[in-house]
């Protein structure tokens, strides 16, 4: 599977089926036991074979947390007499204690947390599950798994895959009883001296059917349930409510459970939201990307960052996957009202094509003159497909986002072949605050900016060209007198940025500096006073 297919599988909540879990181990044990029983093997021999094969299989899975948990539980049940292990919960607790003592760092492993928490919840609900039929039991286990993993999804992923309640009802039986056993069978068949075309063709049909069903559920997943960043108190409250919902479900108190679920939604989604205008400088490595949000949830993304896999010469979109999209989820941003591309360099717009596919974007603003014709036509095609307005910044030099006024300043250098000198410069004004975002503008742009717009008393300056010495002249700093400087730059980048001379110049002017290579992601709240939070320092 490529990364796009894996992303789609994650979005519909069935990624756990691709991980080695208790279900896979149970199927393997069932196949081995059934085969050996048919061969009239004695029970002690079957146990010995399982004791040998299961650890080998565990090593084959690269000792994944869920596989270790499932295999160790199985081995304990196989080895120890039944009167010693009457309750599976005791086995689970014993394993948890042993593993955390042997490897304390496992406690921070997401797979380890999910594996034990979901298994604990299913065992906790076992009295209810015993009295249910196959289909009802499957639905109940799916619901229990979703509920028990809720808090971990909030903390680690900032998203709840609600569609998993539906998709798992189909995919769990499909994987467990059809696809996974078939793959095991195929693994042995392909080693035969002749090619079993019927079997391989049947497998291909199963994969095609699987992909079509993934596509169907992905289309049904129209509502994105994002969870903003939670504080410790909110995490504690949500954990208590989620466990209470599980208890009520086990005791069949469905009306009370409905009330707790509504409370869970309100506490997890609505209460943590920040009701203030804010600017976030994303940590996208050696590139630029900033997110501006209003109190009323309008949003603007300025540049997207971007890089290439140097070995494969293709875009890997890891910046979107691991930085931009997670930040948008943490901020509960489900769509972008505007995306501004300051200029068409890869480190400023490399992720745009991917974000167009992944997000609803209303408008994209560019400097059309800075684009090559081929790039511009491709962008136009993508925008038409997604119903996005493509606007040249000269046709929208000023607009409002609620109470914030945005001016797109034209300090470009005509006929310059340097794309940095074609950068859109953005001035955001909200109440008494002024934010100036320079893109990759050079000293030539700065000189034109000073004489054309006569700016003064800027609160926040996003430094041009990642702190290069070709930008941030002393005359600019003297003219606008910023209090805070933001520099988006990669750790240990090959260009040696930010330039030492620029940092010294900023400090000489008593400007507080925040750098992504030092501070990580930087979030600025505009309240009665400016509040600044950074990821690392």
Coordinates of C-alpha atoms in Angstrom, one line a residue, residues 338-342 363-368 389-393:
X338 CA -8.1 31.2 2.4
X339 CA -4.7 29.9 1.4
X340 CA -2.1 32.5 0.4
X341 CA 1.0 31.3 -1.5
X342 CA 3.5 34.1 -1.2
X363 CA -10.0 30.4 -2.0
X364 CA -6.4 30.4 -3.0
X365 CA -4.6 33.7 -3.5
X366 CA -1.4 33.8 -5.5
X367 CA 0.9 36.2 -7.4
X368 CA -0.1 34.9 -10.9
X389 CA -11.6 30.2 -6.2
X390 CA -8.1 31.1 -7.6
X391 CA -7.4 34.8 -7.1
X392 CA -4.6 37.0 -8.1
X393 CA -3.5 39.1 -5.1

